[in-house]
Coordinates of C-alpha atoms and ligand atoms in Angstrom, one line a residue:
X1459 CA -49.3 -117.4 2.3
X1460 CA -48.4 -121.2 3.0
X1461 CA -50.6 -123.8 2.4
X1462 CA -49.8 -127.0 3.9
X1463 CA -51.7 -130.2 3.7
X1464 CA -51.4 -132.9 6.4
X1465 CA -53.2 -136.9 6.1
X1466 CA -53.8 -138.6 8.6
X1467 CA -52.1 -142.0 9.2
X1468 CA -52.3 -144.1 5.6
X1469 CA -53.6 -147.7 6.3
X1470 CA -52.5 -150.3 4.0
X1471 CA -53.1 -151.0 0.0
X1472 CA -56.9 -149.3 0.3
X1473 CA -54.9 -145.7 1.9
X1474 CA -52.2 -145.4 -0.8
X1475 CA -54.7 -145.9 -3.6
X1476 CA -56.5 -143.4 -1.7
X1477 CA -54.1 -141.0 -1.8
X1478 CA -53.0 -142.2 -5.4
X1479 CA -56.5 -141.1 -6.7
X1480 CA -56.5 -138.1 -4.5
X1481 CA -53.6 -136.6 -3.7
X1482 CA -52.3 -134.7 -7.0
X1483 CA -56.1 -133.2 -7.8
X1484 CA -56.2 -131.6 -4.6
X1485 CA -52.2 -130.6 -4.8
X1486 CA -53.6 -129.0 -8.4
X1487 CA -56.6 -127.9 -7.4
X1488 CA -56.1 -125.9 -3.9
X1489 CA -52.6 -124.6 -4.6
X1490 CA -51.1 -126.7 -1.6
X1491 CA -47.4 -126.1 -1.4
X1492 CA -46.1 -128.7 1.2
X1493 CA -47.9 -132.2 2.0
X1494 CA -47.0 -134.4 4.9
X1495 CA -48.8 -137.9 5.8
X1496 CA -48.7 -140.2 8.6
X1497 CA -46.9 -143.5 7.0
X1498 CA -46.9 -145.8 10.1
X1499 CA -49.6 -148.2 8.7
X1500 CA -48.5 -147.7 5.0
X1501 CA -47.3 -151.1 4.8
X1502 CA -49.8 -153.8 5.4
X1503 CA -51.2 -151.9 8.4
X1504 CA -48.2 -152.3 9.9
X1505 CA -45.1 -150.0 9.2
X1506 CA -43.1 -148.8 6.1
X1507 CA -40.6 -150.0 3.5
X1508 CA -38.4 -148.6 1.2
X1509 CA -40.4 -149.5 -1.9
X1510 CA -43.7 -147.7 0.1
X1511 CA -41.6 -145.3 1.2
X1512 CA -40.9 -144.5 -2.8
X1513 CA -44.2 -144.5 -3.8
X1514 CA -45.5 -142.3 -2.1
X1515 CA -43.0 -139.9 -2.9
X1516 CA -44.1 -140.2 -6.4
X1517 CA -47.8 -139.1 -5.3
X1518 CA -47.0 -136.0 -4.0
X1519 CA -46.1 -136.3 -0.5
X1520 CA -42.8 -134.8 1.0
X1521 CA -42.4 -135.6 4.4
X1522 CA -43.7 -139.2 6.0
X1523 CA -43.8 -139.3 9.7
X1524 CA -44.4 -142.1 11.7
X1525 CA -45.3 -143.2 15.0
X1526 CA -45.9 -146.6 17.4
X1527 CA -45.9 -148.5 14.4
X1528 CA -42.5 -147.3 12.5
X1529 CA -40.1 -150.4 13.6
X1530 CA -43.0 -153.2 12.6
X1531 CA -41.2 -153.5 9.3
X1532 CA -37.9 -154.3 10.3
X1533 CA -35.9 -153.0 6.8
X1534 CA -37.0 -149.2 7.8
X1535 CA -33.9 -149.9 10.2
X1536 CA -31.9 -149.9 7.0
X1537 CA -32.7 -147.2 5.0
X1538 CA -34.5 -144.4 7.7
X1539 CA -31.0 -143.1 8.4
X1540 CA -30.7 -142.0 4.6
X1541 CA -33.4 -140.9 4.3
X1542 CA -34.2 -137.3 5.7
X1543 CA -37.8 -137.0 4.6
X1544 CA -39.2 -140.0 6.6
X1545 CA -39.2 -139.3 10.3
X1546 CA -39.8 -141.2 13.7
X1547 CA -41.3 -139.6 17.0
X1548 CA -38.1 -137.5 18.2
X1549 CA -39.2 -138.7 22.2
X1550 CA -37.5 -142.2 21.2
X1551 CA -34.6 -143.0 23.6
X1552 CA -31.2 -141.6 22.2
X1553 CA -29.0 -143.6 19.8
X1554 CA -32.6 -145.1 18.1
X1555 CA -32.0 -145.1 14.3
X1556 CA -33.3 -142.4 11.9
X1557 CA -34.5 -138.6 13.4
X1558 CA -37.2 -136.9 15.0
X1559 CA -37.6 -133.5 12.8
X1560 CA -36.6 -131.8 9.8
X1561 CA -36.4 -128.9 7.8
X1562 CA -37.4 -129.2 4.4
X1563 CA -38.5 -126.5 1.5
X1564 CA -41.6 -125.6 -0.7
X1565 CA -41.8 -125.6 -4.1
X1566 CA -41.5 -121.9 -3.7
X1567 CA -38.0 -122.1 -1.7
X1568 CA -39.6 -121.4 1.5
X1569 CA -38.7 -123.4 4.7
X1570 CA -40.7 -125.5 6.8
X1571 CA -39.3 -127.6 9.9
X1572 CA -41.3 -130.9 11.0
X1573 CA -41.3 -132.8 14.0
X1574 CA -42.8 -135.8 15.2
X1575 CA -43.7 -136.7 18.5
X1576 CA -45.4 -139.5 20.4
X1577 CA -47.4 -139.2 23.5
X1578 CA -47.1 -141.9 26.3
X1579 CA -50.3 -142.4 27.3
X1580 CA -51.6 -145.9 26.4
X1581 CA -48.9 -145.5 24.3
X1582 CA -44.9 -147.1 24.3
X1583 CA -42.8 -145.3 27.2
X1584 CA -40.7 -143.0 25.6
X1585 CA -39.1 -139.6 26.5
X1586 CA -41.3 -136.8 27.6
X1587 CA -42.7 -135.3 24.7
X1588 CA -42.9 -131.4 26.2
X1589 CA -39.3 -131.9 26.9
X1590 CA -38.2 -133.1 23.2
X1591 CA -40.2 -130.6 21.8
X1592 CA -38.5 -128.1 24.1
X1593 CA -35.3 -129.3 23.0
X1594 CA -35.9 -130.0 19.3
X1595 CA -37.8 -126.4 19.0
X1596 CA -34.5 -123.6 18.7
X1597 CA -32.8 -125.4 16.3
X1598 CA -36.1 -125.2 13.8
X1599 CA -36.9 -121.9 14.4
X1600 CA -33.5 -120.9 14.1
X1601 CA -34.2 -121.5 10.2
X1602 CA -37.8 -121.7 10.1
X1603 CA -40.8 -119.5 10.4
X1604 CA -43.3 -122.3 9.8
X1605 CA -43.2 -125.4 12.0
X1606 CA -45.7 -128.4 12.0
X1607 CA -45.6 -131.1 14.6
X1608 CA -47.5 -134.5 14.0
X1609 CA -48.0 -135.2 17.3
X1610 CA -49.1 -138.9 17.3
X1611 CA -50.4 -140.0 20.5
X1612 CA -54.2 -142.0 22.0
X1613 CA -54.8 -138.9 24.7
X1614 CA -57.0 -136.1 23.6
X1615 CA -55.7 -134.6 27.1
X1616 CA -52.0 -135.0 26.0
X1617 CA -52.7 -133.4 22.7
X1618 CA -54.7 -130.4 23.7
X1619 CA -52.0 -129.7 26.3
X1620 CA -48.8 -130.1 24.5
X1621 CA -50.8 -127.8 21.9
X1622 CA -51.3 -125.3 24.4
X1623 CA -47.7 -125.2 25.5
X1624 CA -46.6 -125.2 22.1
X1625 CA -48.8 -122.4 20.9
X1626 CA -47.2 -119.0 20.1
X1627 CA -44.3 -121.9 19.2
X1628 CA -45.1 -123.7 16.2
X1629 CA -47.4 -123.2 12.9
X1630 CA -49.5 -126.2 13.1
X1631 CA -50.2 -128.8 15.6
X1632 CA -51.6 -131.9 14.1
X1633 CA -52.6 -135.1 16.1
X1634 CA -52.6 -138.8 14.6
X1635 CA -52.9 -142.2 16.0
X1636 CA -56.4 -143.0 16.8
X1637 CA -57.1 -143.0 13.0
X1638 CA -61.1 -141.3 13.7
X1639 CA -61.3 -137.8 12.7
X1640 CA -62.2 -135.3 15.5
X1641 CA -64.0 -132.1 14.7
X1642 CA -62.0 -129.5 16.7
X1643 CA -60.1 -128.3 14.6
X1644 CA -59.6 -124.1 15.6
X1645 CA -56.7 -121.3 15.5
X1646 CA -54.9 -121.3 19.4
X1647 CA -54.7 -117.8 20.6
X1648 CA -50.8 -117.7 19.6
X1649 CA -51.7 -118.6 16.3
X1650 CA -51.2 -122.1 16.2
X1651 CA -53.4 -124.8 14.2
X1652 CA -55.1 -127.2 16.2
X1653 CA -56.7 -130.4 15.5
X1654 CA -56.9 -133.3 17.9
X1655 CA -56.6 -135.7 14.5
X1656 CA -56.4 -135.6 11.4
X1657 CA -57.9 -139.3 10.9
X1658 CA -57.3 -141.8 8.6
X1659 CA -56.7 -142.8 4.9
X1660 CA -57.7 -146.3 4.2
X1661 CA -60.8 -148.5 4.6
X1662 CA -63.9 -147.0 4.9
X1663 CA -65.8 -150.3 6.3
X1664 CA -63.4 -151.4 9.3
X1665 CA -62.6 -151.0 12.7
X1666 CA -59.8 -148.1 12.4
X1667 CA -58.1 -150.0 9.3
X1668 CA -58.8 -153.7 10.1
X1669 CA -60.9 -155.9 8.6
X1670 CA -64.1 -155.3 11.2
X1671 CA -65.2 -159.8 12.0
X1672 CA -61.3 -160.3 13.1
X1673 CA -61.6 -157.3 15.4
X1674 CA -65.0 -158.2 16.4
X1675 CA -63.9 -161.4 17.4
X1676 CA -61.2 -160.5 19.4
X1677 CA -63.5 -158.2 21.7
X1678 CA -65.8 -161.1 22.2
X1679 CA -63.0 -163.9 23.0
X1680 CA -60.1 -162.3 24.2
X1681 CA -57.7 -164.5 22.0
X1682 CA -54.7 -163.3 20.1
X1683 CA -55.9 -162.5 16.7
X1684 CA -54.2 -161.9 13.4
X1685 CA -55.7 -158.8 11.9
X1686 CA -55.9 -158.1 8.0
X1687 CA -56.0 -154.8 6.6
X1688 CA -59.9 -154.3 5.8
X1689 CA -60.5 -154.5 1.5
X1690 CA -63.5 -152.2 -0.3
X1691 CA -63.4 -148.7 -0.8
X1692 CA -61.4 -145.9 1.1
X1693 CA -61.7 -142.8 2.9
X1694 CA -59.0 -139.9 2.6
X1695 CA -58.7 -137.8 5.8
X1696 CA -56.7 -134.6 5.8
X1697 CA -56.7 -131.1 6.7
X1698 CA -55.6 -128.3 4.6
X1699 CA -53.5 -125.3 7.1
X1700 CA -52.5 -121.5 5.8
X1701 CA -49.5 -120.2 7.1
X1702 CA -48.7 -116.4 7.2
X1703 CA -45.0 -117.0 6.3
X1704 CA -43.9 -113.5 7.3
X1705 CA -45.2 -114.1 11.6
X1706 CA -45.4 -118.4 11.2
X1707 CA -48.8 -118.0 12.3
X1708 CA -52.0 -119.9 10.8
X1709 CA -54.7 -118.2 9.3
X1710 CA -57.3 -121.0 8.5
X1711 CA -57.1 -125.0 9.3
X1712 CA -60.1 -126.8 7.1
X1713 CA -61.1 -130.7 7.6
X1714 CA -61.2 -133.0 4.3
X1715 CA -62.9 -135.8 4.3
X1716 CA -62.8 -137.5 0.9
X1717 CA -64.9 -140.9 -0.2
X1718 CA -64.4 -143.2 -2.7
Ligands
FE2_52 FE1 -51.9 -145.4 12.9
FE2_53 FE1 -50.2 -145.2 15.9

């Protein structure tokens, strides 16, 4: 057995210390093999740099994907090429800079491919996501057994049908974006992991990261407002996925909700 943690999209200065204070009790803890988190608001709210990129490395996380937020920090540009275990929705148009998937290995030498997709409802318009997951899919499960997908997209429609299609597919299917934490979370019929998101790890008191007045404000008078990553203390959203390694199936998907 696998056991794979995924957090849900990291928001600012309040999500990494989350997942600073976190992160290496539960790796200790609940013998979790692999993690991956959603990085796209590491940085400010807004994107990723190197230097956040590094950190949270050195927390415990292997794989960062990303999602409508990855180019907001213009020096990912720079360094996403060279850096294999931070990865972009694979549905942007060809020749963007850095990769869609890869295949990475546990602590235990066993391999796990990830992809990251975006969905284009409310949402940039990329590439068809069921066709770059069609495309992307052989060459992982040429190596892999266990496949996750971050599927980062506004939709619960989108997500619950590109699940569907993928089930029998992949190993987990784990929405981000909306950065609330849905309770849906359930085995597909072929064995896939489902949850519709994972949520968010950052601050607890704010509008989906952002400090609550400026959004609050910009409801009531429609102007452009600046917003500021919300300060106080955190919430750490994730959920923790077992993975038959012999069949690539999942055997049990569990929420986490963690408060500071
Ligand atoms: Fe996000
Ligand atoms: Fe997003």
């Amino acid at each position: 057995m696998i056991r794979l943690l995924m957090i849900g999209d990291i928001v600012g200065r309040p999500g990494r210390r989350a997942v600073k204070e976190n992160l290496p009790g539960l790796v200790q803890e609940q013998k979790i093999d692999f993690v991956i988190a959603n990085g796209e608001n590491a940085a400010g709210g807004n994107g990723i740099t190197r230097e956040i990129t590094r950190e949270l490395f050195t927390y415990g996380i292997d794989v960062i994907t990303m999602g409508n937020h990855v180019w907001n920090k213009r020096e990912v540009i720079n360094f996403i090429e060279n850096e294999s275990r931070l990865i972009r929705p694979a549905n942007y148009p060809p020749g963007t800079p850095g990769k869609g998937y890869g295949i990475y290995n546990t602590k235990n030498n066993v391999k796990i491919g990830v992809f990251n997709l975006s969905g284009r409802i409310f949402m940039p318009d990329l590439d068809c996501p069921f066709r770059s997951a069609a495309t992307i899919l052989p060459l992982l499960k040429e190596e892999c057994k266990i496949i996750l997908l971050d599927f980062h997209a506004e939709a619960t429609s989108e997500k619950i049908a590109l699940a569907y299609y993928l089930d029998n597919d992949i190993s987990a299917f784990c929405g981000t974006h909306t950065h609330v934490q849905t309770a849906d979370e359930r085995i597909l019929p072929g064995g896939t992991a489902y949850i519709t998101d994972v949520g968010m790890t950052g601050p607890y008191e704010s509008v989906i990261g952002v400090k609550k007045e400026l959004v609050i404000e910009k409801f009531l008078t429609q102007m452009p407002k600046r917003f500021e990553v919300a300060a106080g203390t955190y919430q750490f959203n994730a959920v923790r996925i077992d993975i038959d390694e012999q069949t690539g199936n999942a055997l049990s998907i569990t929420r986490i909700q963690n408060y500071e």
